[in-house]
Amino acid sequence: MKREIRDLTLEELQAELAALGERPFRAGQIFSWLYHKGASDFGEFSSLSKGLRDMLAARFTISRLELEARLESSDGTAKFLFKLADGPCVEAVLIPAGKRKTACISTQVGCKFACGFCASGLHGFRRNLTPSEITGQALALRAEAGGEITNYVFMGMGEPLDNFDNLAKALRIMNAPEGMGIAARRMTISTAGYVPGIARLKELDLQVNLSVSLHAANDRLRDRLMPIYRKYPLEKLVAACEDYIRSGGRMITLEYVVIQGVNGGLNDADGLAGIARRLRAKVNLIVYSPVPGLAFDVPPEADVARFTRWLEERKVRVTRRRSKGQDILAACGQLAGRFTEKAETAGRPRPVKES
Ligand code: SF4
């Protein structure tokens, strides 16, 4: 059976070529055709001999993600729904903000962790994305943006650190100069608090950014909002973050979605400020995006401003992130959820939750 060539890192491709009696530097040429020139057929690889092109075509495929839907918001945010070869869909989002253009990428179909406020968790977990399915979103969004993406965040559907091996391969391919050539500091991994993944990320020889989705600063509330808490309580998570920071002088950002009447009180500000100061972390405050079917509401602006002020009074660096693309189901998992519902109605299998 043929393998997907874009699932291989540069080093893996070099090893494959060496086993075929080819010079390893050919791997760089192949990467250039795949990631710089966007070739989709081995016949286009004109810098390679006909013999090598035929050998590659006999062993590998070059896949592309199929665009199922594209929605554009009035604020310029564009959401893309890609259909995978085996049927399910994943989302990626392109978010313009001033001079920045951020690509938000998915790493799993659905999610195991079922956070109470998130659309991705609503339909359960189906499978991990492969390295080529992860980089495929980045390639498609880069083409869409005319090559001008400034940041890549792994904050779409799924828990990136729960798909660590494929994520790490995708990061290497995206970072390699022969690949997409994206600086590690321009890539951010977001975790809901998957402690074993944080420990593994610490060992990765790429200085990517880590962002921790906290959303609750005490055990009782985190238990209610984020079931991952039951396995990895706050103290374990904060200790893993401290270990991560110590290991390489790296910084962490805390993400905090403010939900009306849930996590924006004075006690919450005290708890969040304590954790942020302990980790010397900046806090990104995000106003909740409503998800149909979930019983959470958007807080009034005055409440968010007051919460921001409380944090600042407690010496926390706070950045307010605007929720973008509200008119296009931009909250993570909403668009894919819509299509999953359609697919289920059409008799396709329902995504299953891992036990
Ligand atoms: S917030 Fe992240 S970890 Fe939680 S259910 Fe959504 S995708 Fe999964």
XYZ file of C-alpha atoms and ligand atoms in Angstrom:
363
model
C 0.000 0.000 0.000
C 1.284 3.476 -0.866
C 2.159 5.889 1.942
C 1.434 9.587 2.134
C 4.771 11.293 1.468
C 3.797 14.385 3.460
C 3.552 12.257 6.598
C 7.356 12.007 6.575
C 9.757 14.462 8.202
C 12.846 15.475 6.257
C 14.966 13.014 8.240
C 12.521 10.170 7.613
C 12.459 10.925 3.894
C 16.258 11.017 3.816
C 16.311 7.557 5.417
C 13.742 6.241 2.895
C 15.802 7.565 -0.004
C 19.013 6.119 1.409
C 17.305 2.710 1.651
C 16.393 3.043 -2.038
C 20.009 3.806 -2.933
C 19.328 7.512 -3.537
C 21.380 10.433 -2.219
C 19.786 11.886 0.956
C 20.016 15.501 -0.346
C 17.238 14.607 -2.780
C 14.903 14.788 0.236
C 15.451 18.558 0.383
C 14.548 18.854 -3.307
C 11.401 16.797 -2.762
C 10.430 18.947 0.251
C 10.914 22.044 -1.867
C 8.495 20.699 -4.498
C 5.963 19.756 -1.827
C 6.122 22.754 0.502
C 7.562 25.674 -1.509
C 6.160 25.030 -4.962
C 2.993 23.251 -3.819
C 3.347 20.416 -6.346
C 0.646 17.776 -6.151
C 1.969 15.243 -8.684
C 5.383 13.573 -8.788
C 5.443 14.281 -12.544
C 5.942 17.980 -11.706
C 9.228 17.317 -9.841
C 11.302 18.336 -12.864
C 14.603 18.629 -10.946
C 14.488 14.863 -10.261
C 15.289 12.125 -12.758
C 12.402 10.304 -14.407
C 13.552 7.134 -12.634
C 13.318 8.700 -9.186
C 9.963 10.312 -9.954
C 8.583 6.919 -11.020
C 10.042 5.274 -7.923
C 8.373 7.882 -5.695
C 5.050 7.553 -7.516
C 5.162 3.775 -7.038
C 5.633 4.116 -3.272
C 3.923 7.312 -2.185
C 0.876 9.484 -2.683
C 0.527 13.284 -2.354
C -2.818 14.128 -0.846
C -4.618 17.456 -0.596
C -7.385 18.383 1.816
C -10.729 18.818 0.112
C -12.398 22.150 0.886
C -15.981 21.394 1.887
C -17.018 24.908 2.938
C -15.610 28.399 3.383
C -17.339 31.065 5.442
C -16.216 34.667 5.663
C -17.101 36.955 8.548
C -17.842 40.658 8.277
C -14.694 41.234 10.401
C -12.480 39.462 7.827
C -12.156 36.161 9.717
C -12.457 33.203 7.348
C -13.383 29.721 8.440
C -12.554 26.658 6.353
C -14.059 23.224 6.618
C -11.887 20.470 5.167
C -13.197 17.034 4.355
C -10.808 14.185 5.144
C -10.373 11.149 2.895
C -12.373 8.896 5.257
C -15.310 11.293 5.528
C -15.161 13.509 8.645
C -14.510 17.233 8.523
C -12.147 19.490 10.451
C -11.993 23.236 10.783
C -9.251 25.799 10.322
C -9.584 29.554 10.724
C -7.704 32.516 9.278
C -7.863 35.524 11.602
C -6.632 38.967 10.509
C -5.800 41.492 13.232
C -3.897 44.599 12.170
C -0.588 43.522 10.665
C -0.987 39.998 12.033
C -2.657 37.144 10.255
C -3.112 34.058 12.412
C -3.944 30.563 11.212
C -5.776 28.405 13.747
C -5.341 24.711 13.041
C -7.036 21.507 14.246
C -5.173 18.426 15.430
C -7.959 15.882 16.032
C -11.391 15.047 14.638
C -13.546 15.976 17.610
C -12.101 15.865 21.101
C -12.026 13.444 24.037
C -11.999 16.067 26.731
C -15.528 17.444 26.460
C -15.024 20.846 28.075
C -18.449 22.092 29.124
C -18.381 25.279 26.986
C -16.831 23.893 23.773
C -18.512 22.779 20.546
C -15.639 20.424 19.614
C -16.287 18.245 22.632
C -20.015 17.956 21.855
C -19.621 15.260 19.200
C -16.987 13.172 20.964
C -13.648 12.008 19.640
C -13.205 10.266 16.314
C -9.498 10.118 15.522
C -6.134 11.865 15.509
C -5.123 13.864 12.466
C -2.050 12.652 10.604
C 0.971 14.948 10.118
C -0.074 15.610 6.505
C -3.626 16.481 7.567
C -2.226 18.980 10.085
C 0.282 20.556 7.678
C -2.344 20.368 4.916
C -4.465 22.935 6.791
C -1.429 25.208 7.170
C -0.600 24.882 3.459
C -4.174 25.592 2.406
C -4.449 28.646 4.679
C -1.053 29.946 3.575
C -2.152 29.714 -0.058
C -5.407 31.442 0.838
C -3.527 34.260 2.612
C -1.095 34.753 -0.255
C 1.746 33.415 1.889
C 1.350 36.105 4.541
C 0.537 34.237 7.746
C 2.412 35.643 10.745
C 1.373 33.095 13.403
C 0.152 29.529 13.555
C -1.816 28.453 16.619
C -2.836 24.873 17.312
C -6.097 25.812 19.004
C -8.662 24.325 16.659
C -10.525 21.067 17.159
C -8.883 18.613 19.532
C -6.224 18.600 22.236
C -2.892 18.944 20.362
C -0.789 17.332 23.097
C -3.036 14.252 23.047
C -1.821 13.701 19.452
C 1.777 14.402 20.326
C 3.694 12.243 17.836
C 1.803 13.513 14.792
C 1.869 17.076 16.094
C 5.652 16.892 16.626
C 6.173 15.627 13.073
C 3.959 18.372 11.672
C 5.881 20.990 13.671
C 9.200 19.692 12.345
C 7.937 19.781 8.749
C 6.518 23.285 9.206
C 9.734 24.502 10.857
C 12.275 22.934 8.452
C 13.766 25.504 6.028
C 13.288 22.908 3.274
C 9.666 22.517 4.457
C 7.377 25.447 5.235
C 10.202 27.416 6.885
C 8.098 28.756 9.782
C 10.071 29.940 12.823
C 9.256 27.953 15.969
C 8.444 31.163 17.883
C 5.624 31.803 15.415
C 3.902 28.545 16.384
C 1.819 28.173 19.562
C 0.508 24.948 21.041
C -2.603 25.275 23.148
C -3.448 22.692 25.790
C -6.454 22.230 28.042
C -4.041 20.936 30.676
C -2.855 17.574 29.363
C 0.003 17.154 31.829
C 1.858 14.220 30.144
C 1.922 16.226 26.905
C 3.440 19.250 28.642
C 6.222 17.000 29.926
C 6.839 15.705 26.383
C 6.750 19.181 24.853
C 9.508 20.131 27.267
C 11.735 17.541 25.577
C 10.972 18.755 22.040
C 13.955 20.514 20.488
C 11.774 23.264 19.019
C 11.120 26.449 20.988
C 7.425 26.678 20.140
C 5.136 28.668 22.447
C 2.841 27.010 24.974
C -0.544 28.366 25.880
C -2.591 26.792 28.684
C -6.380 27.058 28.568
C -7.213 27.565 32.217
C -10.738 29.049 32.211
C -11.163 28.233 35.910
C -8.799 29.129 38.717
C -10.129 26.833 41.423
C -10.683 23.091 41.583
C -14.458 23.231 42.038
C -15.040 25.322 38.924
C -12.447 23.559 36.797
C -14.136 20.287 37.687
C -17.394 21.710 36.366
C -15.998 23.257 33.172
C -13.153 20.942 32.175
C -13.409 17.225 32.933
C -9.659 16.831 32.215
C -9.315 18.317 35.706
C -10.316 14.995 37.290
C -7.157 13.350 35.998
C -4.920 16.410 36.088
C -6.041 18.754 38.904
C -4.896 22.357 39.034
C -1.949 21.767 41.359
C -0.576 19.033 39.052
C -1.091 21.265 36.019
C 0.601 24.289 37.572
C 3.508 22.117 38.767
C 3.921 20.719 35.209
C 3.940 24.279 33.867
C 6.575 25.327 36.416
C 8.690 22.365 35.383
C 8.266 23.319 31.719
C 9.313 26.921 32.394
C 12.331 25.841 34.469
C 13.496 23.420 31.789
C 14.291 26.003 29.154
C 13.542 29.477 30.408
C 10.362 29.396 28.350
C 7.244 31.463 28.928
C 3.653 30.287 29.151
C 0.474 32.172 28.289
C -2.744 31.466 30.173
C -5.972 31.556 28.167
C -9.121 32.424 30.107
C -12.560 32.523 28.476
C -14.844 34.775 30.519
C -18.352 33.291 30.764
C -21.256 35.256 32.202
C -21.967 34.452 35.846
C -19.487 31.557 35.858
C -15.842 32.566 36.180
C -15.602 36.369 36.254
C -15.951 37.106 39.996
C -13.503 38.645 42.451
C -12.509 35.230 43.824
C -11.803 34.063 40.279
C -9.584 37.097 39.687
C -7.710 36.340 42.936
C -7.183 32.694 41.942
C -6.169 33.488 38.370
C -3.787 36.240 39.489
C -2.160 33.839 41.964
C -1.526 31.234 39.250
C -0.366 33.838 36.716
C 2.100 35.349 39.188
C 3.393 31.917 40.193
C 4.051 31.087 36.504
C 5.017 34.660 35.541
C 2.496 34.177 32.775
C 0.607 36.659 30.698
C -3.175 36.169 30.654
C -5.197 36.304 27.442
C -8.801 37.104 28.285
C -11.328 35.963 25.710
C -15.005 36.773 25.782
C -17.097 33.606 25.470
C -18.534 32.840 21.998
C -22.025 31.377 22.317
C -22.499 27.775 21.183
C -26.052 26.657 20.355
C -27.111 23.884 22.692
C -24.806 24.937 25.537
C -26.193 26.796 28.527
C -23.533 29.511 28.788
C -23.855 33.202 27.980
C -21.704 36.071 26.792
C -20.764 38.434 29.671
C -21.573 42.145 29.430
C -18.601 44.299 28.430
C -18.675 46.063 31.812
C -18.099 42.723 33.600
C -15.138 41.838 31.390
C -13.649 45.318 31.884
C -14.045 44.967 35.668
C -12.417 41.498 35.637
C -9.538 42.889 33.547
C -9.087 45.723 36.029
C -9.032 43.330 38.993
C -6.285 41.312 37.312
C -4.249 44.395 36.479
C -4.591 45.631 40.067
C -3.100 42.275 41.071
C -0.050 42.932 38.853
C -1.005 40.535 36.080
C -0.206 41.321 32.433
C -3.529 41.009 30.630
C -4.346 41.047 26.927
C -7.946 41.221 25.799
C -8.605 39.042 22.756
C -11.706 39.864 20.797
C -13.835 36.943 19.715
C -13.652 37.084 15.946
C -15.985 35.774 13.309
C -19.052 35.472 15.554
C -21.308 35.506 12.492
C -19.645 32.415 10.948
C -19.743 29.856 13.759
C -16.129 30.676 14.616
C -16.115 29.047 18.059
C -13.985 25.921 17.795
C -15.924 22.935 16.475
C -19.170 24.701 15.634
C -18.940 24.452 11.854
C -17.669 20.880 11.879
C -20.423 20.084 14.368
C -22.974 21.466 11.963
C -21.604 19.251 9.182
C -21.331 16.259 11.502
C -24.997 16.653 12.336
C -25.762 16.763 8.613
C -23.603 13.703 8.005
C -25.317 11.824 10.803
C -28.685 12.667 9.338
C -27.370 11.281 6.055
C -26.634 7.969 7.753
C -22.890 8.295 8.328
C -21.483 6.794 11.525
C -21.719 8.931 14.673
C -18.331 9.917 16.110
C -17.615 7.807 19.155
C -16.119 8.844 22.443
C -13.061 6.909 23.620
C -13.521 5.124 26.886
S -11.651 23.289 24.674
Fe -10.066 22.064 23.630
S -9.763 20.306 25.018
Fe -11.730 21.229 25.611
S -13.280 20.078 24.416
Fe -12.706 21.925 23.214
S -11.100 21.192 21.821
Fe -11.269 19.681 23.490
